[in-house]
mmCIF file of C-alpha atoms in Angstrom:
data_model
loop_
_atom_site.group_PDB
_atom_site.id
_atom_site.type_symbol
_atom_site.label_atom_id
_atom_site.label_comp_id
_atom_site.label_asym_id
_atom_site.label_seq_id
_atom_site.Cartn_x
_atom_site.Cartn_y
_atom_site.Cartn_z
ATOM 1 C CA MET A 1 260.102 -19.858 -66.382
ATOM 2 C CA GLN A 2 260.285 -18.193 -62.945
ATOM 3 C CA GLN A 3 259.329 -14.894 -64.584
ATOM 4 C CA LEU A 4 256.247 -16.546 -66.134
ATOM 5 C CA VAL A 5 255.114 -17.928 -62.784
ATOM 6 C CA PHE A 6 255.606 -14.519 -61.150
ATOM 7 C CA GLU A 7 253.534 -12.752 -63.831
ATOM 8 C CA MET A 8 250.721 -15.290 -63.447
ATOM 9 C CA HIS A 9 250.583 -14.777 -59.681
ATOM 10 C CA CYS A 10 250.286 -11.015 -60.257
ATOM 11 C CA LEU A 11 247.253 -11.340 -62.522
ATOM 12 C CA ARG A 12 244.036 -9.861 -61.187
ATOM 13 C CA HIS A 13 241.710 -11.573 -63.641
ATOM 14 C CA TRP A 14 242.399 -15.170 -64.629
ATOM 15 C CA GLY A 15 239.924 -15.104 -67.495
ATOM 16 C CA SER A 16 241.872 -12.532 -69.473
ATOM 17 C CA ARG A 17 243.693 -13.207 -72.726
ATOM 18 C CA LYS A 18 246.990 -12.435 -71.032
ATOM 19 C CA ALA A 19 246.356 -15.168 -68.452
ATOM 20 C CA ILE A 20 245.624 -17.726 -71.158
ATOM 21 C CA PHE A 21 248.728 -16.685 -73.099
ATOM 22 C CA LEU A 22 250.994 -16.898 -70.044
ATOM 23 C CA LEU A 23 249.600 -20.264 -69.037
ATOM 24 C CA SER A 24 249.970 -21.643 -72.553
ATOM 25 C CA THR A 25 253.609 -20.537 -72.587
ATOM 26 C CA LEU A 26 254.267 -22.055 -69.172
ATOM 27 C CA VAL A 27 252.654 -25.398 -70.049
ATOM 28 C CA TYR A 28 254.670 -25.446 -73.267
ATOM 29 C CA HIS A 29 257.910 -24.956 -71.320
ATOM 30 C CA LEU A 30 256.951 -27.679 -68.853
ATOM 31 C CA LEU A 31 256.330 -30.137 -71.662
ATOM 32 C CA GLN A 32 259.618 -29.216 -73.316
ATOM 33 C CA ARG A 33 261.786 -29.913 -70.268
ATOM 34 C CA ASP A 34 264.804 -32.177 -70.669
ATOM 35 C CA PHE A 35 263.122 -35.078 -68.912
ATOM 36 C CA LEU A 36 260.382 -35.125 -71.583
ATOM 37 C CA LEU A 37 262.459 -36.074 -74.583
ATOM 38 C CA PRO A 38 260.856 -37.175 -77.861
ATOM 39 C CA THR A 39 261.943 -40.723 -77.058
ATOM 40 C CA VAL A 40 259.599 -40.898 -74.078
ATOM 41 C CA ASN A 41 256.872 -43.384 -74.991
ATOM 42 C CA ARG A 42 253.203 -42.626 -74.814
ATOM 43 C CA CYS A 43 252.674 -44.642 -71.630
ATOM 44 C CA CYS A 44 255.149 -42.501 -69.690
ATOM 45 C CA ARG A 45 253.474 -39.388 -71.076
ATOM 46 C CA LYS A 46 250.227 -40.467 -69.441
ATOM 47 C CA TYR A 47 251.783 -40.380 -65.976
ATOM 48 C CA VAL A 48 253.352 -37.006 -66.725
ATOM 49 C CA LEU A 49 249.921 -35.673 -67.669
ATOM 50 C CA VAL A 50 248.403 -36.907 -64.416
ATOM 51 C CA SER A 51 251.080 -35.069 -62.424
ATOM 52 C CA LEU A 52 250.653 -31.847 -64.410
ATOM 53 C CA GLU A 53 246.872 -31.945 -64.007
ATOM 54 C CA VAL A 54 247.098 -32.274 -60.234
ATOM 55 C CA TYR A 55 249.682 -29.471 -60.078
ATOM 56 C CA TRP A 56 247.494 -26.982 -61.931
ATOM 57 C CA ALA A 57 244.178 -28.094 -60.442
ATOM 58 C CA MET A 58 245.195 -27.705 -56.798
ATOM 59 C CA ALA A 59 246.834 -24.286 -57.100
ATOM 60 C CA PHE A 60 243.956 -22.086 -58.302
ATOM 61 C CA ILE A 61 240.372 -22.297 -59.450
ATOM 62 C CA LEU A 62 240.810 -22.235 -63.205
ATOM 63 C CA PRO A 63 238.573 -20.395 -65.709
ATOM 64 C CA LYS A 64 237.100 -22.446 -68.533
ATOM 65 C CA GLY A 65 239.275 -20.696 -71.108
ATOM 66 C CA ILE A 66 242.434 -21.718 -69.290
ATOM 67 C CA ILE A 67 241.148 -25.260 -68.753
ATOM 68 C CA LYS A 68 240.532 -25.591 -72.486
ATOM 69 C CA GLU A 69 244.058 -24.397 -73.206
ATOM 70 C CA ILE A 70 245.558 -26.851 -70.705
ATOM 71 C CA ILE A 71 243.548 -29.726 -72.189
ATOM 72 C CA LYS A 72 244.668 -28.717 -75.661
ATOM 73 C CA ARG A 73 248.330 -28.811 -74.616
ATOM 74 C CA LEU A 74 248.018 -32.059 -72.687
ATOM 75 C CA ARG A 75 246.110 -33.785 -75.489
ATOM 76 C CA THR A 76 248.736 -32.728 -78.003
ATOM 77 C CA PHE A 77 251.502 -33.970 -75.716
ATOM 78 C CA LEU A 78 249.810 -37.351 -75.178
ATOM 79 C CA TRP A 79 249.432 -38.134 -78.867
ATOM 80 C CA LYS A 80 252.351 -36.244 -80.390
ATOM 81 C CA GLY A 81 254.907 -35.828 -77.639
ATOM 82 C CA THR A 82 257.383 -33.166 -78.715
ATOM 83 C CA SER A 83 257.199 -34.127 -82.387
ATOM 84 C CA SER A 84 255.028 -32.512 -85.022
ATOM 85 C CA SER A 85 253.439 -35.749 -86.264
ATOM 86 C CA GLY A 86 250.495 -37.632 -84.831
ATOM 87 C CA TYR A 87 246.853 -36.909 -84.149
ATOM 88 C CA PRO A 88 244.336 -37.717 -81.379
ATOM 89 C CA LYS A 89 243.047 -41.247 -81.896
ATOM 90 C CA VAL A 90 240.551 -41.192 -79.013
ATOM 91 C CA ALA A 91 238.353 -38.371 -77.742
ATOM 92 C CA TRP A 92 239.703 -36.647 -74.643
ATOM 93 C CA GLU A 93 236.427 -37.336 -72.839
ATOM 94 C CA VAL A 94 237.063 -41.071 -73.241
ATOM 95 C CA VAL A 95 240.716 -40.744 -72.183
ATOM 96 C CA CYS A 96 239.577 -39.101 -68.933
ATOM 97 C CA ARG A 97 237.374 -42.023 -67.934
ATOM 98 C CA PRO A 98 238.606 -44.550 -65.348
ATOM 99 C CA VAL A 99 240.174 -47.714 -66.734
ATOM 100 C CA GLU A 100 237.162 -49.676 -65.462
ATOM 101 C CA GLU A 101 234.958 -47.520 -67.712
ATOM 102 C CA GLY A 102 237.127 -47.838 -70.806
ATOM 103 C CA GLY A 103 239.451 -44.859 -70.378
ATOM 104 C CA GLN A 104 243.033 -44.252 -69.322
ATOM 105 C CA GLY A 105 242.352 -43.000 -65.813
ATOM 106 C CA ILE A 106 243.457 -39.415 -66.467
ATOM 107 C CA LYS A 107 241.326 -37.088 -64.369
ATOM 108 C CA ASP A 108 239.023 -34.574 -65.988
ATOM 109 C CA ILE A 109 240.807 -31.351 -65.075
ATOM 110 C CA PHE A 110 237.591 -29.324 -64.731
ATOM 111 C CA ALA A 111 236.116 -31.797 -62.231
ATOM 112 C CA LEU A 112 239.468 -32.277 -60.489
ATOM 113 C CA ASN A 113 239.977 -28.541 -60.113
ATOM 114 C CA ARG A 114 236.532 -28.099 -58.575
ATOM 115 C CA ALA A 115 237.050 -31.080 -56.270
ATOM 116 C CA LEU A 116 240.356 -29.692 -54.997
ATOM 117 C CA MET A 117 238.766 -26.290 -54.449
ATOM 118 C CA CYS A 118 236.094 -28.073 -52.391
ATOM 119 C CA LYS A 119 238.950 -29.361 -50.250
ATOM 120 C CA HIS A 120 239.913 -25.760 -49.490
ATOM 121 C CA LEU A 121 236.284 -24.929 -48.694
ATOM 122 C CA TRP A 122 236.076 -27.976 -46.433
ATOM 123 C CA ALA A 123 239.030 -26.631 -44.436
ATOM 124 C CA VAL A 124 237.145 -23.339 -44.029
ATOM 125 C CA ILE A 125 233.961 -25.154 -42.975
ATOM 126 C CA LYS A 126 235.891 -27.188 -40.399
ATOM 127 C CA GLN A 127 237.694 -23.981 -39.330
ATOM 128 C CA ASP A 128 241.118 -25.549 -39.643
ATOM 129 C CA ARG A 129 243.173 -22.664 -38.279
ATOM 130 C CA SER A 130 246.431 -24.541 -38.821
ATOM 131 C CA SER A 131 246.198 -23.117 -42.346
ATOM 132 C CA ILE A 132 247.237 -19.472 -42.613
ATOM 133 C CA TRP A 133 244.864 -18.992 -45.535
ATOM 134 C CA VAL A 134 241.895 -20.447 -43.607
ATOM 135 C CA ASP A 135 242.696 -18.316 -40.561
ATOM 136 C CA TRP A 136 242.803 -15.205 -42.771
ATOM 137 C CA ILE A 137 239.492 -16.107 -44.433
ATOM 138 C CA LEU A 138 237.782 -16.574 -41.060
ATOM 139 C CA GLN A 139 239.088 -13.285 -39.683
ATOM 140 C CA VAL A 140 238.633 -11.117 -42.777
ATOM 141 C CA ARG A 141 236.088 -12.557 -45.203
ATOM 142 C CA LEU A 142 233.836 -14.299 -42.657
ATOM 143 C CA ARG A 143 234.128 -11.949 -39.714
ATOM 144 C CA ASP A 144 230.383 -11.105 -39.617
ATOM 145 C CA CYS A 145 228.910 -14.135 -41.379
ATOM 146 C CA SER A 146 229.714 -17.725 -42.357
ATOM 147 C CA ILE A 147 230.884 -19.495 -45.485
ATOM 148 C CA TRP A 148 227.223 -20.299 -46.205
ATOM 149 C CA THR A 149 225.827 -16.769 -46.104
ATOM 150 C CA VAL A 150 228.677 -14.603 -47.393
ATOM 151 C CA LYS A 151 227.718 -12.889 -50.649
ATOM 152 C CA GLU A 152 229.222 -14.143 -53.895
ATOM 153 C CA ASN A 153 229.654 -10.670 -55.398
ATOM 154 C CA LYS A 154 232.384 -9.537 -53.002
ATOM 155 C CA GLY A 155 236.079 -10.330 -52.936
ATOM 156 C CA ALA A 156 238.589 -11.488 -55.521
ATOM 157 C CA TRP A 157 237.550 -13.385 -58.639
ATOM 158 C CA GLY A 158 238.936 -16.707 -57.402
ATOM 159 C CA TRP A 159 237.156 -16.394 -54.060
ATOM 160 C CA ARG A 160 233.834 -15.591 -55.734
ATOM 161 C CA LYS A 161 234.153 -18.621 -58.003
ATOM 162 C CA MET A 162 234.966 -20.861 -55.047
ATOM 163 C CA LEU A 163 231.783 -19.728 -53.323
ATOM 164 C CA THR A 164 229.710 -21.054 -56.236
ATOM 165 C CA LEU A 165 230.796 -24.579 -55.223
ATOM 166 C CA ARG A 166 229.381 -24.458 -51.703
ATOM 167 C CA HIS A 167 225.851 -25.478 -52.723
ATOM 168 C CA THR A 168 227.183 -28.652 -54.340
ATOM 169 C CA LEU A 169 229.287 -29.275 -51.246
ATOM 170 C CA LEU A 170 226.375 -28.702 -48.862
ATOM 171 C CA SER A 171 224.392 -31.590 -50.345
ATOM 172 C CA GLN A 172 227.052 -33.999 -49.058
ATOM 173 C CA ILE A 173 227.531 -32.540 -45.559
ATOM 174 C CA HIS A 174 225.681 -33.479 -42.372
ATOM 175 C CA PHE A 175 225.544 -31.045 -39.448
ATOM 176 C CA GLN A 176 225.192 -32.922 -36.168
ATOM 177 C CA VAL A 177 223.959 -30.650 -33.372
ATOM 178 C CA GLY A 178 225.665 -31.183 -30.006
ATOM 179 C CA ASP A 179 226.303 -28.561 -27.348
ATOM 180 C CA GLY A 180 225.692 -25.733 -29.846
ATOM 181 C CA CYS A 181 228.948 -23.931 -29.048
ATOM 182 C CA SER A 182 230.352 -24.177 -32.591
ATOM 183 C CA PHE A 183 227.399 -23.651 -34.937
ATOM 184 C CA SER A 184 226.065 -20.205 -35.740
ATOM 185 C CA LEU A 185 222.370 -19.944 -34.915
ATOM 186 C CA TRP A 186 221.449 -17.929 -37.999
ATOM 187 C CA HIS A 187 224.281 -18.440 -40.482
ATOM 188 C CA ASP A 188 225.139 -22.170 -40.454
ATOM 189 C CA PRO A 189 222.929 -24.763 -42.233
ATOM 190 C CA TRP A 190 222.380 -26.979 -39.172
ATOM 191 C CA HIS A 191 218.606 -26.683 -39.727
ATOM 192 C CA PRO A 192 216.802 -28.707 -42.449
ATOM 193 C CA LEU A 193 215.744 -25.384 -43.997
ATOM 194 C CA GLY A 194 219.368 -24.297 -44.429
ATOM 195 C CA PRO A 195 220.850 -21.061 -43.027
ATOM 196 C CA LEU A 196 217.937 -19.484 -41.180
ATOM 197 C CA ILE A 197 218.997 -15.902 -41.873
ATOM 198 C CA ILE A 198 218.374 -16.444 -45.593
ATOM 199 C CA ARG A 199 214.838 -17.758 -45.112
ATOM 200 C CA PHE A 200 213.993 -15.517 -42.141
ATOM 201 C CA PRO A 201 215.877 -12.195 -42.541
ATOM 202 C CA ARG A 202 214.025 -10.687 -39.547
ATOM 203 C CA GLY A 203 214.444 -13.806 -37.437
ATOM 204 C CA PRO A 204 216.899 -12.327 -34.900
ATOM 205 C CA GLN A 205 214.531 -9.432 -34.117
ATOM 206 C CA LEU A 206 211.430 -11.635 -33.962
ATOM 207 C CA THR A 207 213.069 -14.185 -31.649
ATOM 208 C CA ASN A 208 215.002 -11.654 -29.551
ATOM 209 C CA THR A 209 218.358 -13.245 -30.393
ATOM 210 C CA GLY A 210 221.595 -11.825 -31.755
ATOM 211 C CA LEU A 211 222.627 -12.062 -35.391
ATOM 212 C CA LEU A 212 225.976 -13.612 -34.422
ATOM 213 C CA ASP A 213 224.710 -15.806 -31.569
ATOM 214 C CA LYS A 214 225.805 -19.413 -31.321
ATOM 215 C CA LEU A 215 223.290 -22.228 -31.306
ATOM 216 C CA ASN A 216 223.698 -22.807 -27.566
ATOM 217 C CA VAL A 217 221.510 -19.768 -26.784
ATOM 218 C CA VAL A 218 218.459 -21.887 -27.690
ATOM 219 C CA LEU A 219 219.703 -25.081 -25.991
ATOM 220 C CA THR A 220 219.327 -26.000 -22.319
ATOM 221 C CA ASN A 221 220.687 -29.287 -20.953
ATOM 222 C CA GLY A 222 220.638 -30.891 -24.376
ATOM 223 C CA GLN A 223 217.054 -29.798 -25.120
ATOM 224 C CA TRP A 224 215.684 -27.106 -27.404
ATOM 225 C CA ASN A 225 214.623 -23.990 -25.527
ATOM 226 C CA TRP A 226 213.586 -21.395 -28.085
ATOM 227 C CA PRO A 227 212.065 -18.059 -27.015
ATOM 228 C CA MET A 228 208.341 -17.749 -27.559
ATOM 229 C CA ILE A 229 207.735 -17.136 -31.258
ATOM 230 C CA THR A 230 204.631 -15.096 -32.008
ATOM 231 C CA ASN A 231 205.300 -14.521 -35.696
ATOM 232 C CA ILE A 232 203.557 -17.130 -37.847
ATOM 233 C CA ALA A 233 206.297 -17.079 -40.486
ATOM 234 C CA CYS A 234 208.937 -18.118 -37.922
ATOM 235 C CA LEU A 235 206.913 -20.977 -36.449
ATOM 236 C CA GLU A 236 208.365 -23.216 -39.157
ATOM 237 C CA ILE A 237 211.731 -23.028 -37.397
ATOM 238 C CA THR A 238 210.582 -24.919 -34.301
ATOM 239 C CA GLN A 239 208.532 -27.459 -36.248
ATOM 240 C CA LEU A 240 211.545 -29.003 -38.039
ATOM 241 C CA LEU A 241 214.233 -28.980 -35.364
ATOM 242 C CA PRO A 242 216.880 -31.734 -35.673
ATOM 243 C CA GLN A 243 217.732 -34.122 -32.866
ATOM 244 C CA VAL A 244 220.341 -32.988 -30.350
ATOM 245 C CA SER A 245 223.260 -35.376 -29.767
ATOM 246 C CA GLU A 246 225.665 -35.666 -26.874
ATOM 247 C CA GLY A 247 229.071 -34.034 -27.093
ATOM 248 C CA THR A 248 230.193 -31.174 -29.282
ATOM 249 C CA ASP A 249 228.833 -30.017 -32.644
ATOM 250 C CA ARG A 250 230.127 -32.071 -35.545
ATOM 251 C CA ILE A 251 230.364 -31.580 -39.286
ATOM 252 C CA ARG A 252 230.531 -34.878 -41.143
ATOM 253 C CA TRP A 253 230.849 -35.852 -44.782
ATOM 254 C CA LYS A 254 228.086 -38.213 -45.882
ATOM 255 C CA SER A 255 230.227 -41.348 -45.917
ATOM 256 C CA ASN A 256 230.885 -44.292 -43.615
ATOM 257 C CA ASP A 257 233.725 -42.596 -41.744
ATOM 258 C CA GLY A 258 232.428 -39.036 -42.122
ATOM 259 C CA ALA A 259 235.705 -37.796 -43.600
ATOM 260 C CA PHE A 260 236.029 -35.635 -46.701
ATOM 261 C CA THR A 261 238.043 -37.054 -49.600
ATOM 262 C CA THR A 262 238.971 -35.480 -52.903
ATOM 263 C CA THR A 263 237.864 -38.682 -54.635
ATOM 264 C CA ALA A 264 234.340 -38.321 -53.251
ATOM 265 C CA ALA A 265 234.213 -34.648 -54.247
ATOM 266 C CA TYR A 266 235.502 -35.497 -57.737
ATOM 267 C CA LYS A 267 232.537 -37.821 -58.272
ATOM 268 C CA LEU A 268 230.173 -34.912 -57.624
ATOM 269 C CA PHE A 269 231.470 -33.161 -60.737
ATOM 270 C CA HIS A 270 232.324 -36.283 -62.760
ATOM 271 C CA PRO A 271 229.718 -38.974 -61.946
ATOM 272 C CA PRO A 272 230.820 -42.599 -62.492
ATOM 273 C CA GLY A 273 229.670 -44.282 -65.699
ATOM 274 C CA SER A 274 229.056 -47.874 -66.688
ATOM 275 C CA LYS A 275 231.949 -50.331 -66.492
ATOM 276 C CA VAL A 276 233.288 -52.235 -69.497
ATOM 277 C CA VAL A 277 233.680 -56.009 -69.491
ATOM 278 C CA TRP A 278 237.232 -55.940 -70.847
ATOM 279 C CA ALA A 279 238.734 -53.710 -68.142
ATOM 280 C CA SER A 280 240.417 -56.710 -66.478
ATOM 281 C CA LEU A 281 242.624 -57.092 -69.567
ATOM 282 C CA LEU A 282 244.266 -53.749 -68.764
ATOM 283 C CA LEU A 283 244.394 -53.960 -64.971
ATOM 284 C CA GLY A 284 246.806 -55.924 -62.841
ATOM 285 C CA PRO A 285 250.257 -55.743 -61.243
ATOM 286 C CA PHE A 286 252.046 -57.677 -63.979
ATOM 287 C CA LYS A 287 250.672 -55.818 -67.000
ATOM 288 C CA ILE A 288 253.142 -53.986 -69.245
ATOM 289 C CA PRO A 289 251.886 -50.374 -69.637
ATOM 290 C CA LYS A 290 252.974 -50.077 -73.275
ATOM 291 C CA ASN A 291 251.189 -53.290 -74.253
ATOM 292 C CA CYS A 292 248.083 -52.254 -72.314
ATOM 293 C CA PHE A 293 247.947 -48.936 -74.154
ATOM 294 C CA ILE A 294 248.209 -50.659 -77.546
ATOM 295 C CA LEU A 295 245.548 -53.184 -76.516
ATOM 296 C CA TRP A 296 243.292 -50.350 -75.380
ATOM 297 C CA LEU A 297 243.564 -48.689 -78.799
ATOM 298 C CA ALA A 298 242.894 -52.005 -80.518
ATOM 299 C CA ILE A 299 239.758 -52.673 -78.448
ATOM 300 C CA LEU A 300 238.416 -49.221 -79.295
ATOM 301 C CA GLY A 301 239.225 -49.776 -82.965
ATOM 302 C CA ARG A 302 241.647 -46.845 -83.046
ATOM 303 C CA LEU A 303 244.891 -48.704 -83.661
ATOM 304 C CA SER A 304 246.755 -47.607 -86.781
ATOM 305 C CA THR A 305 246.799 -50.294 -89.481
ATOM 306 C CA LEU A 306 247.545 -50.479 -93.194
ATOM 307 C CA ASP A 307 243.844 -49.986 -93.913
ATOM 308 C CA LYS A 308 243.463 -47.225 -91.327
ATOM 309 C CA PRO A 309 246.672 -45.222 -90.743
#
């Protein structure tokens, strides 16, 4: 198994057939471990699946081909275990719904993987240099730009795919302008128009500012102090300036406490659905998991009977 993990880390392209084959083999070995005996009931399998999903989803950004293979293995394990008999009684899409919405609370691995990758991006946005990976990204990948303006066609495959998530992430982030010492004048989306360098490529020349200047070059005593703009195209910059707050620049998640959570990011890729009226029958501290699972199948009309094996 250690050899399999080593080979997967050495792969340059995660969408290749070799990657899918190696991952399939590794998932198979994980599901065949001694602690997953055929006697393990289906309720315990559900908790095993949740753990495996989190393990894979937080390590790398996964290609769709690999996600399909993981789902295939996990679905087979849920309904068959390590035996050869059994078949899926409920669609995997339904299984991945929260219990309140009629599912089993297993996370959708595609949405979970993207949400956990957003967590890595959030660390880059907040410039959390306690992480070696974040510090390397800031010094190498983002040396002359920001996470918002770096091109998606450069770097490793995983990095390029992570960059495709930033637009979804940006819709939930609020940039609060303070002293202007942290935000990049042209590369950070502190302005309602987004990163100014994208909309105004010649902005630094027309405003006599530097491409890598911080926002404080156009702030004086907490007030905007832009150079005289003679170009009509750039006048839009000064017409939509946000309010300046006291203190330092802040990046906040659009929530009550302003903190990023994986749960909130997960909902961006897997929006909540309508709740079912019978969810209370399956929820509670004194419910027996095995009985709840059987009741869930019965409510959905998927319980094996003499008329419907």
